[in-house]
mmCIF file of C-alpha atoms and ligand atoms in Angstrom:
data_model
loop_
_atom_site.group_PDB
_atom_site.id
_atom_site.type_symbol
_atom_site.label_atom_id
_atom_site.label_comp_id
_atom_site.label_asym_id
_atom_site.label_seq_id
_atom_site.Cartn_x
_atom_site.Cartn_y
_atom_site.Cartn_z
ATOM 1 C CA UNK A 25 0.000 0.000 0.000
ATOM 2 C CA UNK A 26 2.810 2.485 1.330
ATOM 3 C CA UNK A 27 4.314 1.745 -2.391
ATOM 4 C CA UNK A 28 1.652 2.239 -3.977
ATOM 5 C CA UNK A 29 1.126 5.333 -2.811
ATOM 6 C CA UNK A 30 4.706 6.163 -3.236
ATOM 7 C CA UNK A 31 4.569 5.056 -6.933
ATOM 8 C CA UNK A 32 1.519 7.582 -7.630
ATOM 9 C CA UNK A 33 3.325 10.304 -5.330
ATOM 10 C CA UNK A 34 6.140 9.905 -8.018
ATOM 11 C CA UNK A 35 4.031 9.691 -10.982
ATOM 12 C CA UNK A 36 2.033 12.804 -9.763
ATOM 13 C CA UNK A 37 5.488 14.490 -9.288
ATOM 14 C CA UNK A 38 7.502 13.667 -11.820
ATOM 15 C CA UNK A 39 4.416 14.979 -14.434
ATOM 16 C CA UNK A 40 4.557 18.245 -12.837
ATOM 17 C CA UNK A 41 7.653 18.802 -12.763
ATOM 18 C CA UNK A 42 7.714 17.476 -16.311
ATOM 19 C CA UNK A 43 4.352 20.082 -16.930
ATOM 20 C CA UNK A 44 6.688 22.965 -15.473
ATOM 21 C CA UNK A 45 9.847 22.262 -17.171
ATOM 22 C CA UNK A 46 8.335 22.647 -20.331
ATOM 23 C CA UNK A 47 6.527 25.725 -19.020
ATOM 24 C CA UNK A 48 9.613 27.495 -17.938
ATOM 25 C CA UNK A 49 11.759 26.274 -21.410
ATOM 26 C CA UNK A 50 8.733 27.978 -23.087
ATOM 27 C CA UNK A 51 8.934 30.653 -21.132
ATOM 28 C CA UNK A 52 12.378 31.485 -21.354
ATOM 29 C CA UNK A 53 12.268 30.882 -25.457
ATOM 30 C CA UNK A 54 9.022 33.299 -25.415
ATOM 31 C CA UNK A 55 11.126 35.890 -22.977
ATOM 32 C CA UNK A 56 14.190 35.719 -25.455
ATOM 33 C CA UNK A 57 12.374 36.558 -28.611
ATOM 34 C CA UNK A 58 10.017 39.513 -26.824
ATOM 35 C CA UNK A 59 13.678 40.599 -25.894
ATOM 36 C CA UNK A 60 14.630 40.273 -29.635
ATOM 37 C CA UNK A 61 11.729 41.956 -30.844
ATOM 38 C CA UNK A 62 11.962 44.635 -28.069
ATOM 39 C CA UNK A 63 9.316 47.219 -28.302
ATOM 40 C CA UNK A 64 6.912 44.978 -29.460
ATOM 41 C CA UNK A 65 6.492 43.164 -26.199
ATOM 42 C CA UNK A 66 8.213 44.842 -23.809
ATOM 43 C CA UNK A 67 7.011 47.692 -22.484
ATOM 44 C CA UNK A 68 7.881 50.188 -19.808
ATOM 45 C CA UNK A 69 5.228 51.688 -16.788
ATOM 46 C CA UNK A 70 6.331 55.014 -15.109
ATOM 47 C CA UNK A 71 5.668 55.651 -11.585
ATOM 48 C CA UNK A 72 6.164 59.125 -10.098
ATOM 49 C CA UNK A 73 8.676 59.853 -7.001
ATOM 50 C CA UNK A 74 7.116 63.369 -5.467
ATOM 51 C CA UNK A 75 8.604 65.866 -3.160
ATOM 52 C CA UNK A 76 6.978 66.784 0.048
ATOM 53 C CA UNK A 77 4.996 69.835 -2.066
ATOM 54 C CA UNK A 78 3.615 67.445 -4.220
ATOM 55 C CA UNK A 79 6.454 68.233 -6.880
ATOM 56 C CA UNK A 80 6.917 65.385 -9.616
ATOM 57 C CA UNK A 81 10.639 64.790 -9.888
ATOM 58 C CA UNK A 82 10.360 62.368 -12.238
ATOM 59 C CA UNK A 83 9.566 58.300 -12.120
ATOM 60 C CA UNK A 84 10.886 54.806 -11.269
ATOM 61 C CA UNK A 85 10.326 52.314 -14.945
ATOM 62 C CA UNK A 86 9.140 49.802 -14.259
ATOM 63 C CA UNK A 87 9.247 47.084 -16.816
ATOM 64 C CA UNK A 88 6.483 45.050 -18.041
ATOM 65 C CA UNK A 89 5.906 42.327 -20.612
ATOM 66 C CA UNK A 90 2.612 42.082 -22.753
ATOM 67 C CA UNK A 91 2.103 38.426 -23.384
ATOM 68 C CA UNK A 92 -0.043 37.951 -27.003
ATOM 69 C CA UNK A 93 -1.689 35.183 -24.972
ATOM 70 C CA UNK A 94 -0.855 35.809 -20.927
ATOM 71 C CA UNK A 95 -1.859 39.578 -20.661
ATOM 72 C CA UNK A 96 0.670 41.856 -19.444
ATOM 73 C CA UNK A 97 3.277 40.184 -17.046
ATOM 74 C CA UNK A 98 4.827 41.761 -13.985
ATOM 75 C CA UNK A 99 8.164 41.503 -13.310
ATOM 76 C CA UNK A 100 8.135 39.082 -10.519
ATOM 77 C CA UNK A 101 6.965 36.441 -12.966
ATOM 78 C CA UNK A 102 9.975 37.049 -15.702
ATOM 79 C CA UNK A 103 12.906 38.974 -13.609
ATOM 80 C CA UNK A 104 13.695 35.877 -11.741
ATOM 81 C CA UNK A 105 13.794 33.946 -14.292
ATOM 82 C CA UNK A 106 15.801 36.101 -16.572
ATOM 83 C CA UNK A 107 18.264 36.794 -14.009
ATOM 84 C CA UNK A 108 18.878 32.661 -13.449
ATOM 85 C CA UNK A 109 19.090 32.032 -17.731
ATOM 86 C CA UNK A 110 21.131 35.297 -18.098
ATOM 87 C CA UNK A 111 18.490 37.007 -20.327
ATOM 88 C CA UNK A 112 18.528 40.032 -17.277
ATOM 89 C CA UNK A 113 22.002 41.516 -19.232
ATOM 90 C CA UNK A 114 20.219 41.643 -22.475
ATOM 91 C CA UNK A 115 16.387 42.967 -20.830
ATOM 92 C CA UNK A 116 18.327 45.572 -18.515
ATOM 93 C CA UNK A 117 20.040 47.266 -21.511
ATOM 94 C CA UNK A 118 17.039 47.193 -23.764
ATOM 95 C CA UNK A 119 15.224 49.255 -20.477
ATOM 96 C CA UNK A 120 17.890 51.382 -20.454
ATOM 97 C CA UNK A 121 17.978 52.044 -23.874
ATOM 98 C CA UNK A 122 14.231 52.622 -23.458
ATOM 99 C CA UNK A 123 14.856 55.156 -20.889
ATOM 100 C CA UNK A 124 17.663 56.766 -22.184
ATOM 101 C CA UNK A 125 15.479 57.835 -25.469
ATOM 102 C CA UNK A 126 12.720 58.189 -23.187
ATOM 103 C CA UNK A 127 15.111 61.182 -21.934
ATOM 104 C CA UNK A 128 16.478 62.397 -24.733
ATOM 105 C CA UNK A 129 12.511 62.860 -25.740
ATOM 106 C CA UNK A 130 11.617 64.790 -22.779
ATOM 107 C CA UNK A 131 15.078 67.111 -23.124
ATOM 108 C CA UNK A 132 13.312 68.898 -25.667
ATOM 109 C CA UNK A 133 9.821 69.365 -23.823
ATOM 110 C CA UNK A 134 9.654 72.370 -21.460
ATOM 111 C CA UNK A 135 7.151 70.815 -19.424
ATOM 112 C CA UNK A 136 9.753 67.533 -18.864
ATOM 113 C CA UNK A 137 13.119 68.131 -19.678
ATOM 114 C CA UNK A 138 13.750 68.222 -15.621
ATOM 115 C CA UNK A 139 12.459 64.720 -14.697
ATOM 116 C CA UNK A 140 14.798 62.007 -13.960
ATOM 117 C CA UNK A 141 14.356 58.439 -14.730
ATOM 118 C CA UNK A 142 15.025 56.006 -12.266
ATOM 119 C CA UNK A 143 16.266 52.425 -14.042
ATOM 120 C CA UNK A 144 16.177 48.886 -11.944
ATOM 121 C CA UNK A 145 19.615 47.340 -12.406
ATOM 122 C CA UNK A 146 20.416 43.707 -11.551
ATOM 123 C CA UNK A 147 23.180 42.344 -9.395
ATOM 124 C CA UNK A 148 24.437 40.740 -12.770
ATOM 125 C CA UNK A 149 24.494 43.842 -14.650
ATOM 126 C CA UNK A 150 26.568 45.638 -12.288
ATOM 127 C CA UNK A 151 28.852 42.677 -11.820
ATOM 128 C CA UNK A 152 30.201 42.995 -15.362
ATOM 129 C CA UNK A 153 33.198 44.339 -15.540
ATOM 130 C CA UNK A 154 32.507 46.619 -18.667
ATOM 131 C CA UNK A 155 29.131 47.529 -17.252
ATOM 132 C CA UNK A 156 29.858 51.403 -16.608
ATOM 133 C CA UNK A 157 31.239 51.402 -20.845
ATOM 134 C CA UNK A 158 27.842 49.852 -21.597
ATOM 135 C CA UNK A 159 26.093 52.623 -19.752
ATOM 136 C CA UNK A 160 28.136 55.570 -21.273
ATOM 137 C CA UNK A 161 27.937 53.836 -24.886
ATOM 138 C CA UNK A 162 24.341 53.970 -24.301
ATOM 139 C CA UNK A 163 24.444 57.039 -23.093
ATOM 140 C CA UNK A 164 26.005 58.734 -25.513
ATOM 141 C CA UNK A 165 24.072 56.795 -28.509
ATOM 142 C CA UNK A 166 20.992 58.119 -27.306
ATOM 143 C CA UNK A 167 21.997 61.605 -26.723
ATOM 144 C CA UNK A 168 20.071 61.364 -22.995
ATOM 145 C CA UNK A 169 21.787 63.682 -20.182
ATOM 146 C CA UNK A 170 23.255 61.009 -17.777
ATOM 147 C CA UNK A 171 21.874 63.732 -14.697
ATOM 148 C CA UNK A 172 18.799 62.899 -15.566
ATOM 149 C CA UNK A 173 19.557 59.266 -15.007
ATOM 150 C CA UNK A 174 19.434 57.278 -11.929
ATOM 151 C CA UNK A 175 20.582 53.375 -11.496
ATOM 152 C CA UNK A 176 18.596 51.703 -8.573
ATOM 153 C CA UNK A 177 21.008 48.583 -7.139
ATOM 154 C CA UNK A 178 19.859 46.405 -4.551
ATOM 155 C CA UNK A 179 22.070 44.975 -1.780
ATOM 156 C CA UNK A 180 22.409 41.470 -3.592
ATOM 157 C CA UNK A 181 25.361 43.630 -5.508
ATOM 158 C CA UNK A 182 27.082 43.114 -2.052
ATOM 159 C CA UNK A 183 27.620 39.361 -3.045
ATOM 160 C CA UNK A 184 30.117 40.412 -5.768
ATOM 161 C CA UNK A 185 33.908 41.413 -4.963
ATOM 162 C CA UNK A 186 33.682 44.840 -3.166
ATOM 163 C CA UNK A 187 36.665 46.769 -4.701
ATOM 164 C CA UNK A 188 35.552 45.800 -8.321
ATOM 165 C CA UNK A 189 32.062 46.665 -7.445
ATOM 166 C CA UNK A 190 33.180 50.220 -5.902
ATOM 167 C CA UNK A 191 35.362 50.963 -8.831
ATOM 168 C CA UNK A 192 32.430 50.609 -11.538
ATOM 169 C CA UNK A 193 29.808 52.134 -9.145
ATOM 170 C CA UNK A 194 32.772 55.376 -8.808
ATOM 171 C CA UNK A 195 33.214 55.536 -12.844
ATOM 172 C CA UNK A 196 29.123 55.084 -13.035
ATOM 173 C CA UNK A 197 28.956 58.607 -10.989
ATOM 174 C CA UNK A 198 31.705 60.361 -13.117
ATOM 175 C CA UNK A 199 29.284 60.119 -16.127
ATOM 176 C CA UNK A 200 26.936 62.099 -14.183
ATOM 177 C CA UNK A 201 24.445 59.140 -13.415
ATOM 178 C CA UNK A 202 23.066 58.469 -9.797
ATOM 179 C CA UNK A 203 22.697 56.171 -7.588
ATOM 180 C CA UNK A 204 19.827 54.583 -5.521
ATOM 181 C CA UNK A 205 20.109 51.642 -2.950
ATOM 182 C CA UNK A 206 16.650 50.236 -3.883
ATOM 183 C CA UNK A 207 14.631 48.341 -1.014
ATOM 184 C CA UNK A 208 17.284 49.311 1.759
ATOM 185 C CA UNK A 209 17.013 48.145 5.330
ATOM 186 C CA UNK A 210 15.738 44.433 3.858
ATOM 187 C CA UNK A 211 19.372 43.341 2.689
ATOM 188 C CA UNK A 212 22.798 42.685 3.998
ATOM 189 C CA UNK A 213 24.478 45.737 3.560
ATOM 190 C CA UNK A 214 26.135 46.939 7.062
ATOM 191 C CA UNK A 215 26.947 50.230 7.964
ATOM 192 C CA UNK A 216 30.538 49.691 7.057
ATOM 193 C CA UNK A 217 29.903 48.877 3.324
ATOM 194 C CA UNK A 218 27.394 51.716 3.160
ATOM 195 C CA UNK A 219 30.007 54.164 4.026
ATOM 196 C CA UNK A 220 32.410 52.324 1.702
ATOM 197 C CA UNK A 221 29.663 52.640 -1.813
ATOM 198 C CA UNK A 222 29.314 55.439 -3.641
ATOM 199 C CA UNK A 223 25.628 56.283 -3.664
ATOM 200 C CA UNK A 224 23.365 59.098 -3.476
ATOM 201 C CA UNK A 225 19.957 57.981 -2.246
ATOM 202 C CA UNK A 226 18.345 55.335 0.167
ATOM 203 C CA UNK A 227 15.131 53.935 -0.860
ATOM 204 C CA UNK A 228 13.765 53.001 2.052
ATOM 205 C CA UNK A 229 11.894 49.656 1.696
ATOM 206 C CA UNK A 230 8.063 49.140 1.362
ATOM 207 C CA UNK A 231 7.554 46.860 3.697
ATOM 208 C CA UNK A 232 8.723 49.729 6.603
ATOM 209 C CA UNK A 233 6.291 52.022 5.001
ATOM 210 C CA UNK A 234 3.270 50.050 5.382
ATOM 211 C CA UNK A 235 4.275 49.336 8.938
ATOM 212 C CA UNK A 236 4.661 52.612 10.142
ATOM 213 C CA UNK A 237 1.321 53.267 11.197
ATOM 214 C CA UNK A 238 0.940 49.997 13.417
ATOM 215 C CA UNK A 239 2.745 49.813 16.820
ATOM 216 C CA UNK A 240 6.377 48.452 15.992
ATOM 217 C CA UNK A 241 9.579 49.518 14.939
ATOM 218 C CA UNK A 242 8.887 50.436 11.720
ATOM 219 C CA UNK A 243 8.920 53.885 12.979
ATOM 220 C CA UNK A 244 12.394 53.642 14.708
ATOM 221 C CA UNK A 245 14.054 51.832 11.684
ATOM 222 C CA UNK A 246 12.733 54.821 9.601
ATOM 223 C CA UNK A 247 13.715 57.428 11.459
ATOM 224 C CA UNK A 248 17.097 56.187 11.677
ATOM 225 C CA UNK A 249 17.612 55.477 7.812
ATOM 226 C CA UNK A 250 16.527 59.235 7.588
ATOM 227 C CA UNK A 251 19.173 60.184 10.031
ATOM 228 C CA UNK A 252 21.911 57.590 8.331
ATOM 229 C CA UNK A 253 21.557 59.066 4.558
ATOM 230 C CA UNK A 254 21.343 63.060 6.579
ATOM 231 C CA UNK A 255 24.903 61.907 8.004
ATOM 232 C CA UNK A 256 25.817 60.375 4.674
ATOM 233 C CA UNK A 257 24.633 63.245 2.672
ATOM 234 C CA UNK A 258 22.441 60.978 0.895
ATOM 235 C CA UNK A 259 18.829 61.621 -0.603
ATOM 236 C CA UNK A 260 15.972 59.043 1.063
ATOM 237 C CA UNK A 261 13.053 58.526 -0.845
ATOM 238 C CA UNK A 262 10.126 55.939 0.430
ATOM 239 C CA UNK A 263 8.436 53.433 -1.194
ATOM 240 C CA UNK A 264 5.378 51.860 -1.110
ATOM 241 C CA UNK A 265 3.508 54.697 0.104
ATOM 242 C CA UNK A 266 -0.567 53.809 -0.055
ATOM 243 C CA UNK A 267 -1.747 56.236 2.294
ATOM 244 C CA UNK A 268 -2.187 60.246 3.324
ATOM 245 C CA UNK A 269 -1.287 58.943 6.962
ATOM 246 C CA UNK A 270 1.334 57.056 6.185
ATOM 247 C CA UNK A 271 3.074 59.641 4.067
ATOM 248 C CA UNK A 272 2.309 62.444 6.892
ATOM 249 C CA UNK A 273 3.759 60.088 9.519
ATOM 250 C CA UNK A 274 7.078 59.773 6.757
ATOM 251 C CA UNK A 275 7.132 63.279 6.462
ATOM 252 C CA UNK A 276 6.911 63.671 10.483
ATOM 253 C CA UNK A 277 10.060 61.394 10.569
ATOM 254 C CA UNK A 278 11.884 63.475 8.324
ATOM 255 C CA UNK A 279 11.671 61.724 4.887
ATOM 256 C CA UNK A 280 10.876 64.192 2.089
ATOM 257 C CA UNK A 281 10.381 61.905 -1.410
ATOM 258 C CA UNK A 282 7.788 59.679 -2.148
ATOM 259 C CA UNK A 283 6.701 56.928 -4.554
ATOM 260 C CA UNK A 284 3.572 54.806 -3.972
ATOM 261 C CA UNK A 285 -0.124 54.514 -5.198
ATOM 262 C CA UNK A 286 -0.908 57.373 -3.462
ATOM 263 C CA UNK A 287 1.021 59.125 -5.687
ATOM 264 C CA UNK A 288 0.480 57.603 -8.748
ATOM 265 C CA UNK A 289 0.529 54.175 -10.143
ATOM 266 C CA UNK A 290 3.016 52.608 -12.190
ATOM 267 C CA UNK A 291 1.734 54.063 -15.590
ATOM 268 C CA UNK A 292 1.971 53.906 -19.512
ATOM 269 C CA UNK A 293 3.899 56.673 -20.529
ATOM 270 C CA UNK A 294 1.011 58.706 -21.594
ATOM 271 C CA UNK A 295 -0.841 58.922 -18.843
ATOM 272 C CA UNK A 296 2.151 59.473 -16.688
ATOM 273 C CA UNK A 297 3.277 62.912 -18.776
ATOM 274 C CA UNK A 298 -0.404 63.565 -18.615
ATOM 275 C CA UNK A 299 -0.444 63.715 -14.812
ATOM 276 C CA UNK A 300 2.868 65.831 -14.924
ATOM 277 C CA UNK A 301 1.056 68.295 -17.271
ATOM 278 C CA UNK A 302 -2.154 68.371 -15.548
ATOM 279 C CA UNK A 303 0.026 68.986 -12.416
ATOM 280 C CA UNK A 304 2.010 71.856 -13.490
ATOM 281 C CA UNK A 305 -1.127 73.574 -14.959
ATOM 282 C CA UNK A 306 -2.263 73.958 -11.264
ATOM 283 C CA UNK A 307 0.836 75.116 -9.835
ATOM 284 C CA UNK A 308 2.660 77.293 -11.979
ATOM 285 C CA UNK A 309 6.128 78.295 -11.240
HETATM 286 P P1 C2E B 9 11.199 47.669 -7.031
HETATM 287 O O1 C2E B 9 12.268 48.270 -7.864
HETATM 288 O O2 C2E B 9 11.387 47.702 -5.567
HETATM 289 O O3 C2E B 9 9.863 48.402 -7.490
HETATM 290 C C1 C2E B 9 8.786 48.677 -6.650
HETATM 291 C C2 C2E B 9 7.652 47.720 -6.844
HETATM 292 O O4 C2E B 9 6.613 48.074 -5.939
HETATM 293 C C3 C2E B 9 7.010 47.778 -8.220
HETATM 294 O O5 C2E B 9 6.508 46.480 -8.521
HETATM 295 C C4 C2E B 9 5.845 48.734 -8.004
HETATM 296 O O6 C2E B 9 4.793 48.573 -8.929
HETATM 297 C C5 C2E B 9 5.415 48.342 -6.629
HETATM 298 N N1 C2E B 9 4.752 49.448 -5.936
HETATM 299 C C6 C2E B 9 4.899 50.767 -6.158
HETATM 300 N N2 C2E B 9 4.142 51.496 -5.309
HETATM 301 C C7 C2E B 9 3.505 50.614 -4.524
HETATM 302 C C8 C2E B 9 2.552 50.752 -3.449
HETATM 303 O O7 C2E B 9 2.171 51.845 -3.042
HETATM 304 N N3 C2E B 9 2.108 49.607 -2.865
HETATM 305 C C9 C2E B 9 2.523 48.378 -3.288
HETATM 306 N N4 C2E B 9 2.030 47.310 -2.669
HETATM 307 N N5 C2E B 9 3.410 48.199 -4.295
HETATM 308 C C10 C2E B 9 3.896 49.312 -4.911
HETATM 309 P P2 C2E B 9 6.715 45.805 -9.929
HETATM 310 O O8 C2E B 9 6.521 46.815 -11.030
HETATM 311 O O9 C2E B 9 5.891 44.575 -9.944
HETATM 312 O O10 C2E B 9 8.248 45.441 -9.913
HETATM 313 C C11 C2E B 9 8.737 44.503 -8.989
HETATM 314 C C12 C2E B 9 10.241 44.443 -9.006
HETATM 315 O O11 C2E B 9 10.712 43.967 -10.280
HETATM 316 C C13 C2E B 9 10.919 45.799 -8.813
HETATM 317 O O12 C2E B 9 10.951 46.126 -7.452
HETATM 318 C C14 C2E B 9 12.294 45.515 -9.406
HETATM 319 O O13 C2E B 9 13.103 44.877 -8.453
HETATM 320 C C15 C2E B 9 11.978 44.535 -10.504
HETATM 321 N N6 C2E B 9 11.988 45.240 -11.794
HETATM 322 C C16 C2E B 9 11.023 45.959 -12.406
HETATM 323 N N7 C2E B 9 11.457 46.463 -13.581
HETATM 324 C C17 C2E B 9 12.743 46.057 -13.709
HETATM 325 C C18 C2E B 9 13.765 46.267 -14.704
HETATM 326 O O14 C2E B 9 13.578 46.967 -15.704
HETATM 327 N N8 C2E B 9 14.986 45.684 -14.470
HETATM 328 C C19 C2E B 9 15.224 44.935 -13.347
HETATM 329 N N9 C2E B 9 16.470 44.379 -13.194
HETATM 330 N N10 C2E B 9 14.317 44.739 -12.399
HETATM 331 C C20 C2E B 9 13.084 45.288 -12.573
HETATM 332 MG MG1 MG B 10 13.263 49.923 -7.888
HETATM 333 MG MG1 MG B 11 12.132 48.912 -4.259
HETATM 334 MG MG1 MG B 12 11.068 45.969 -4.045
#
C-alpha cells in the first residue's frame, strides 16, 4: 500500500515537474524573442517619485511584458527567471535604452526636460566588468543627459567582490548618473559597506512604510535610515507609500520623497506625462 502510494506520489510528481519544465523552457524561449523583438512586447510603466509639495521629480520604470496570450506580465513572474538564464544583461540594456530615449525625448519638452528616470539594475548587470562602458555607450548613442539618469542597485550587488564593485559604481557617478540603494534596510548591507559605496539615495523599503502606522519599529528603523543618509549626505526617498497617513507620519520622521499609489501608479507613458502636465497647470512656477 505504502508503495503504492509512493509510486503515484512519483508519478504525480515527476508529471509536474515534467508540466513545469516545459513551461519554464517555453517561457524562457518566449522571454528571449520579446527581448529580440523589443518594443513589441516589452514595455515600460512610469511611476512618479514626489517631493513633500507634491512636486513630480520624475519616475521609477518599471518594466512590463505584454504576453499575445498571458496579458501583461509583472516583473516578478519574468525577472527571476531572466536573471537565473542570463536574459537580465540583455532585458536591462534594452530598459535602459528605453529610458535613455525616453530622456532624450523629454530634453526637448519644457514641461519635462527636468524629470529624472530612475532604471532597476540587476546584481548581474553591475557585476560585469565593462558595465559602466555599456552605460556611457548607451548614453552617448541616445543623446540622454546622464543627470537625468538614476541606477537603482539592490544589496544582492554586495555578493560580488567589493573593490571591483566600488570601482564601476565610482566611474558610473563620473558620467553624471546616480545612484539609488533600492529596497534598503531588507538586505545585507552593514553600515561599514554603506560608508564604503558610492551612492546618493536610500530607498527606504516598502515593507517599513506600510508598517509605520501599526505599533512596531517600523517607525524607529525609519527614522534612523533618515538620520543615516542626513549623516551620509544621501537623498531618502520611500516606497510603497498607499496612504495620506502614512506619508504624513514619513514626512513627520523626516523623509521628504515619495513613490507609492498614493502618488500615482506605475503608468503607460502617456498617462504618466499627462499627470505631470495636468500637475504643473495647477501650480505654476
Ligand atoms: P522595485 O524596484 O522595488 O519596485 C517597486 C515595486 O513596488 C514595483 O513592482 C511597483 O509597482 C510596486 N509598488 C509601487 N508602489 C507601490 C505601493 O504603493 N504599494 C505596493 N504594494 N506596491 C507598490 P513591480 O513593477 O511589480 O516590480 C517589482 C520588481 O521587479 C521591482 O521592485 C524591481 O526589483 C523589478 N523590476 C522591475 N522592472 C525592472 C527592470 O527593468 N529591471 C530589473 N532588473 N528589475 C526590474
Ligand atoms: Mg526599484
Ligand atoms: Mg524597491
Ligand atoms: Mg522591491
Amino acid at each position: 500500500e505504502a508503495k503504492r502510494q509512493g509510486g503515484a506520489r512519483a508519478v504525480v510528481f515527476s508529471a509536474d515537474l515534467k508540466a513545469r519544465f516545459d513551461s519554464a523552457i517555453q517561457l524562457e524561449r518566449e522571454l528571449r524573442l520579446a527581448i529580440e523583438h523589443g518594443g513589441l512586447s516589452l514595455v515600460l510603466h512610469y511611476q512618479p517619485q514626489i517631493d513633500r509639495d507634491g512636486h513630480c521629480l520624475g519616475a521609477e520604470t518599471l518594466v512590463r511584458w505584454n504576453h499575445p496570450e498571458h496579458g501583461m506580465i509583472a516583473p516578478a513572474r519574468f525577472i527571476p527567471l531572466a536573471e537565473e538564464t542570463g536574459l537580465i544583461v540583455p532585458l536591462g540594456s534594452w530598459v535602459l535604452e528605453s529610458a535613455c530615449r525616453q530622456l532624450a525625448s523629454w530634453a526637448a519638452q519644457p514641461e519635462m526636460r527636468h524629470l529624472v528616470l530612475a532604471v532597476n539594475v540587476s546584481a548581474h548587470e553591475l557585476a560585469l566588468p565593462d558595465y559602466p562602458d555599456r552605460v556611457a555607450n548607451l548614453i552617448s548613442r541616445t543623446g540622454a543627459d546622464p543627470r537625468r539618469l538614476k541606477l537603482e542597485l539592490t544589496e544582492t550587488v554586495l555578493a560580488s567582490d567589493l573593490d571591483g564593485l566600488v570601482q564601476r559604481m565610482i566611474r558610473l557617478r563620473s558620467l553624471g548618473v546616480g545612484l539609488s540603494m533600492d529596497d534598503f534596510g531588507t538586505g545585507f548591507s552593514s553600515l561599514n559597506y554603506l560608508s564604503r559605496l558610492p551612492i546618493d539615495q536610500l530607498k527606504i523599503d516598502q515593507s517599513f512604510t506600510r508598517e509605520l502606522v501599526r505599533a512596531g519599529h517600523a517607525a524607529s528603523i525609519v527614522r534612523t535610515i533618515v538620520a543615516l543618509g542626513q549623516g551620509l549626505g544621501l537623498s531618502v526617498i520611500a516606497e510603497g507609500v498607499e496612504t495620506e497617513s502614512q506619508r504624513s507620519a514619513l514626512i513627520e520622521l523626516g523623509c521628504s520623497l515619495f513613490q507609492g499609489y498614493l502618488l500615482g501608479r506605475p503608468m503607460p507613458l502617456d498617462a504618466f506625462e499627462r499627470q505631470v502636465r495636468a500637475h504643473q497647470a495647477l501650480t505654476p512656477p
